[in-house]
CSV table of C-alpha atoms in Angstrom, one decimal:
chain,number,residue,atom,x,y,z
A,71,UNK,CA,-50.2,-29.6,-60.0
A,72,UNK,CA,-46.7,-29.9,-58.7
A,73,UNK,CA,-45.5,-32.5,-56.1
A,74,UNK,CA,-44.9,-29.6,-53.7
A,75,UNK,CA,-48.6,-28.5,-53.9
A,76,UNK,CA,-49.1,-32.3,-53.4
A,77,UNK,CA,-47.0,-32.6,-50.5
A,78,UNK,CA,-48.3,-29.2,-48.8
A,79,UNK,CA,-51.8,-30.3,-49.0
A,80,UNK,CA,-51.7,-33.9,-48.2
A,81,UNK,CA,-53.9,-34.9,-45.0
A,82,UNK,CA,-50.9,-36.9,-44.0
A,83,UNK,CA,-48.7,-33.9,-44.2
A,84,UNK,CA,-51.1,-31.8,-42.1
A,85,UNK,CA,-50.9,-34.8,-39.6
A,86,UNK,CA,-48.1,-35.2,-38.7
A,87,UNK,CA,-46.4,-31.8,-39.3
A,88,UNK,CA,-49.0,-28.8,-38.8
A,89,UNK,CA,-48.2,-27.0,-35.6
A,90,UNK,CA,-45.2,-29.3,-34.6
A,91,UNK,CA,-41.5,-28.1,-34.6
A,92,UNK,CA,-40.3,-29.6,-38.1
A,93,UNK,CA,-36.9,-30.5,-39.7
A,94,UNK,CA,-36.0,-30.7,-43.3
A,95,UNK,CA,-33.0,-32.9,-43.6
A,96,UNK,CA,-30.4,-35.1,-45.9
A,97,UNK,CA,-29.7,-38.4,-43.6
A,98,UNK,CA,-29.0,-42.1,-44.2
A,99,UNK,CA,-32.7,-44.0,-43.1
A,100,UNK,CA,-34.8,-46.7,-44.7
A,101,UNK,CA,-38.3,-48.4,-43.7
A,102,UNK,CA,-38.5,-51.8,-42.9
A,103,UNK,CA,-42.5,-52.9,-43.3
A,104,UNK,CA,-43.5,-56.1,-41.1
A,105,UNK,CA,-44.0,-56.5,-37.3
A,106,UNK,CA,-41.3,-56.7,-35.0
A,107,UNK,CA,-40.2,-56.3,-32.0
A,108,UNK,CA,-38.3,-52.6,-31.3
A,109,UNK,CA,-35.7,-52.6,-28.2
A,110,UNK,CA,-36.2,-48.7,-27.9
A,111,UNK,CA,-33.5,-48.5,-24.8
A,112,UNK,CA,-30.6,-48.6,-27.5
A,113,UNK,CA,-32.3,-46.2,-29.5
A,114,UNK,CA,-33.0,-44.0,-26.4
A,115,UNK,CA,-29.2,-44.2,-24.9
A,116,UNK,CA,-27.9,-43.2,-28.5
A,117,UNK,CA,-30.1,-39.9,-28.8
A,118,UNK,CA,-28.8,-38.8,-24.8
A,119,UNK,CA,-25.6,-39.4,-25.5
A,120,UNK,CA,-25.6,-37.6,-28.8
A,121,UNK,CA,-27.1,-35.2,-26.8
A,122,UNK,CA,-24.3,-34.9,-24.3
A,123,UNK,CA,-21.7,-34.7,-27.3
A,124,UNK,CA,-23.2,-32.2,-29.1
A,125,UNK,CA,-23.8,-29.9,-26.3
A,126,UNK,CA,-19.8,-30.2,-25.7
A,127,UNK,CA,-18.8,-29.9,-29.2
A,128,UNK,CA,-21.1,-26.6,-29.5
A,129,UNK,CA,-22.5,-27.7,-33.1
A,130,UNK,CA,-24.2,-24.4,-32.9
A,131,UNK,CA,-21.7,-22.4,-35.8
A,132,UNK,CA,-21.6,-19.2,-33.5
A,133,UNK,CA,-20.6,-21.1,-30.5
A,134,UNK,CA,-18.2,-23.3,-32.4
A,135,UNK,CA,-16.1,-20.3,-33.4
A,136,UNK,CA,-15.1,-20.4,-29.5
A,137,UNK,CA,-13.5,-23.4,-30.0
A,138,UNK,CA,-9.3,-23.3,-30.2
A,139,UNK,CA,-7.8,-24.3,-33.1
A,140,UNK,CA,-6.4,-27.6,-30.7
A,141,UNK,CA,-9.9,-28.5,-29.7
A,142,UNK,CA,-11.0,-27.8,-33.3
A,143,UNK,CA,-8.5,-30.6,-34.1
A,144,UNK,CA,-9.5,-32.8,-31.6
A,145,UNK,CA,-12.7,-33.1,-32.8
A,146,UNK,CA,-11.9,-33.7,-36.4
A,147,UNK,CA,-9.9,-36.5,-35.4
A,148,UNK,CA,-12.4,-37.7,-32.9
A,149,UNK,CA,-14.9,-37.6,-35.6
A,150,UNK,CA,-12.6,-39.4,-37.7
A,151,UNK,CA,-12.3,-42.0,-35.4
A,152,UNK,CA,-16.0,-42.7,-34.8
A,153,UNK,CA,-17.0,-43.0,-38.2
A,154,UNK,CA,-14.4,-45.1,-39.3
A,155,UNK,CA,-15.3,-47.3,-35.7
A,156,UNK,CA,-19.3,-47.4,-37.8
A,157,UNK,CA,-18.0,-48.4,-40.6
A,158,UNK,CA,-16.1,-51.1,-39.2
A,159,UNK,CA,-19.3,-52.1,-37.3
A,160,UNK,CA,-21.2,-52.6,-40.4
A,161,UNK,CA,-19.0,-53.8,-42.9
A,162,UNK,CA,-21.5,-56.8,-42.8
A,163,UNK,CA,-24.4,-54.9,-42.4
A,164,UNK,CA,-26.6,-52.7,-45.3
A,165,UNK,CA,-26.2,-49.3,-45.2
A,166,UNK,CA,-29.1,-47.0,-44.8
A,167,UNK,CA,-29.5,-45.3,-48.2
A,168,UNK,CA,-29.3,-41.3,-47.9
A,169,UNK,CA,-32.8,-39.8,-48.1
A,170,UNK,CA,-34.4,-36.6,-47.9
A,171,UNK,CA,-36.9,-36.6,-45.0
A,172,UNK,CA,-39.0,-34.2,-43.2
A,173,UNK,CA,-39.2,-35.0,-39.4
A,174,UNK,CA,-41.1,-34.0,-35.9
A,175,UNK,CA,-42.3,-35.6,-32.9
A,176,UNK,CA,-45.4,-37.4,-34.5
A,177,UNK,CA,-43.5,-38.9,-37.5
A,178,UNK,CA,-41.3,-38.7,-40.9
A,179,UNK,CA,-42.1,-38.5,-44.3
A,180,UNK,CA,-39.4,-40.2,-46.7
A,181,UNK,CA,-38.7,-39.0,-49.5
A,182,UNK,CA,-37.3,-42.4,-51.3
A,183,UNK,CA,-36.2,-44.0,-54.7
A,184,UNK,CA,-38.0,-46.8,-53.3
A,185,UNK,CA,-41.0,-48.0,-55.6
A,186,UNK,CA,-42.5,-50.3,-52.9
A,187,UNK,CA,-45.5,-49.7,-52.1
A,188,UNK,CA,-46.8,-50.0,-48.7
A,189,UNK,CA,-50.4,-49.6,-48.0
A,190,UNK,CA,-51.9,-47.0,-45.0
A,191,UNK,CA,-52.0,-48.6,-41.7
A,192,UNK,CA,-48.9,-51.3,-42.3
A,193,UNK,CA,-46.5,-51.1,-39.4
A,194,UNK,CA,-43.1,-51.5,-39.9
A,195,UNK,CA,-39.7,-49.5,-38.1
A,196,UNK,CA,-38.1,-46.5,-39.6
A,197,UNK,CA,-33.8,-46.8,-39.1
A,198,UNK,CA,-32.1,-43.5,-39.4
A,199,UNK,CA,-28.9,-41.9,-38.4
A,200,UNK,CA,-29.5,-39.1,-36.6
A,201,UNK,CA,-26.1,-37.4,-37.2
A,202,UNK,CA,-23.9,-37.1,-39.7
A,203,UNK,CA,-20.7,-37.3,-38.2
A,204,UNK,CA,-21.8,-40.6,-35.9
A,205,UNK,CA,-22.2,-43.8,-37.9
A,206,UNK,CA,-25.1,-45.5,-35.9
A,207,UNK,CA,-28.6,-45.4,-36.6
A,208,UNK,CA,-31.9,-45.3,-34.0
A,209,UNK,CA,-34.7,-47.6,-34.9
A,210,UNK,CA,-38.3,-46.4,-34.2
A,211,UNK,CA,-41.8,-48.1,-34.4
A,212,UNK,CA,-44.2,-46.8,-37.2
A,213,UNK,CA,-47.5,-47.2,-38.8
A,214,UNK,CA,-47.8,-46.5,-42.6
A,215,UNK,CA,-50.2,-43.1,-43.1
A,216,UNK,CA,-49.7,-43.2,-46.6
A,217,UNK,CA,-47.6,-43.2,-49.8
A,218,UNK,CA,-47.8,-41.9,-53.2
A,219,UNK,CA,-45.5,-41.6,-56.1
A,220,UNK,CA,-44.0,-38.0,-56.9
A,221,UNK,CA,-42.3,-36.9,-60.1
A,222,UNK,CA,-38.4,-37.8,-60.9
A,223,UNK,CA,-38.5,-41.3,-59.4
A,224,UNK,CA,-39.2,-40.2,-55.8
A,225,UNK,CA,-41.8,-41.9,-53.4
A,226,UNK,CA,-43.1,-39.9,-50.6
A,227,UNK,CA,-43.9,-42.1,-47.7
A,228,UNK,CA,-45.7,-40.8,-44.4
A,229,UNK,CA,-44.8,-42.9,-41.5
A,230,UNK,CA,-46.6,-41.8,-37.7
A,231,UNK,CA,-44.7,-43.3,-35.0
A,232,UNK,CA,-46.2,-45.8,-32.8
A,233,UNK,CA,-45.6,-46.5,-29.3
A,234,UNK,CA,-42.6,-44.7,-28.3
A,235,UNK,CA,-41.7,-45.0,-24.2
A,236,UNK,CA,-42.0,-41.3,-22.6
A,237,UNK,CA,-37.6,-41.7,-22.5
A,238,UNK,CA,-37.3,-42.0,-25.9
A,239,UNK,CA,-40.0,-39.7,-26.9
A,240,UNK,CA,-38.0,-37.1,-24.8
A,241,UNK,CA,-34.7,-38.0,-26.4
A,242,UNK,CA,-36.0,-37.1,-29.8
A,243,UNK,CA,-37.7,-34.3,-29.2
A,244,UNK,CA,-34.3,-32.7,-27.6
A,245,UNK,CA,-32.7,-33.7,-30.9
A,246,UNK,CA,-35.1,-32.5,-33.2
A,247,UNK,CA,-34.7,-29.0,-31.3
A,248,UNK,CA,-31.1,-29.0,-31.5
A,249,UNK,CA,-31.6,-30.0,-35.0
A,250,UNK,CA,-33.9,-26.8,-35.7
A,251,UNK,CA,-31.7,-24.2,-33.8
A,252,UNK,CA,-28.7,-25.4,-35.6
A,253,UNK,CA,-30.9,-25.4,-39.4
A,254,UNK,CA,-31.8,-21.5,-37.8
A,255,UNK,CA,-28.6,-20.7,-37.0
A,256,UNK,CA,-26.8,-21.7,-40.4
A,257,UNK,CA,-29.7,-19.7,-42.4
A,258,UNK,CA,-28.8,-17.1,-40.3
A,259,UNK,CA,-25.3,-17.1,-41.1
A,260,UNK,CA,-25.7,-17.5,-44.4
A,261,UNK,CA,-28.2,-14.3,-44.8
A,262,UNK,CA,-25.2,-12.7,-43.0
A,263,UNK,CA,-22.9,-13.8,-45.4
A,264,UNK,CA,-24.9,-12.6,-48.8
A,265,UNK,CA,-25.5,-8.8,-47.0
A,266,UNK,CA,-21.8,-8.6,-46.2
């Protein structure tokens, strides 16, 4: 049995996935197990603001080919500017290893080099950067569904999310829909691009 039959058939995957709007993506996050205390306003401000930004920029690949070559150039450079600004911001800080993750509004499963184990029901906050181009990272609260060891070295861990305020719930489920049309709208380009 493969680790994708595994994956596809584990409760914890029909949990927190079936019937929910889900993203496949490549970002910088890690899980910190232990109790703590969340401040979910920062968390909250950066997904609305990304928000705001995005809409702007158009990160949509059919709208973006609106964009003048001067605004095109504008944005590199602002783009530029904020992630050297995040890296500057945590020089002194760890840096969220990249990790495949699968993500909706009821949790994430990582898909880590990390052999810890944790066991179901530990709590513990899930960082992630929640875009590329924007060095900073949202923290949310999460219980541990479970964990189990997949083939090449990878650890899938299932992670619900725990208490989120009604704000913050709203912010990521706005960025999780962005994050879908944008997946839907590159597939679609790229089917364009193997007829043609």
């Amino acid at each position: 049995m493969g680790t994708s039959i595994i994956l596809v058939e584990h409760p914890a995957e029909h949990a927190l996935f079936d019937g929910a709007l889900t993203c496949d993506v490549v970002l910088p996050a890690r899980f910190a197990a232990g109790a703590r205390a969340v401040m979910q306003a920062p968390s909250e401000a950066l997904l609305k603001g990304l928000a705001v930004a995005e809409d702007v920029r158009g990160d949509d690949p059919e709208e973006r080919k609106e964009a003048t070559p001067s605004q095109q150039r504008i944005e590199a450079k602002l783009d530029l500017v904020l992630s050297l600004l995040g890296r500057l911001a945590r020089r002194h800080e760890d840096t969220l290893p990249v990790t495949a993750l699968r993500w909706s509004h009821r949790g994430v499963r990582l898909d880590t080099v990390s052999s810890a184990v944790h066991s179901a029901e530990a709590v513990g906050v899930v960082m992630l950067q929640p875009a590329a181009w924007l060095s900073d990272q949202i923290e949310l609260p999460v219980k541990v569904l479970d964990h189990v060891e997949g083939t090449h070295g990878l650890h899938h861990l299932w992670l619900q999310f725990e208490g989120l305020n009604a704000g913050l719930a709203e912010a990521m489920d706005r960025h999780l829909f962005r994050l879908h049309r944008r997946q839907v709208a590159e597939a679609r380009q790229q089917l364009h691009a193997t007829r043609t």
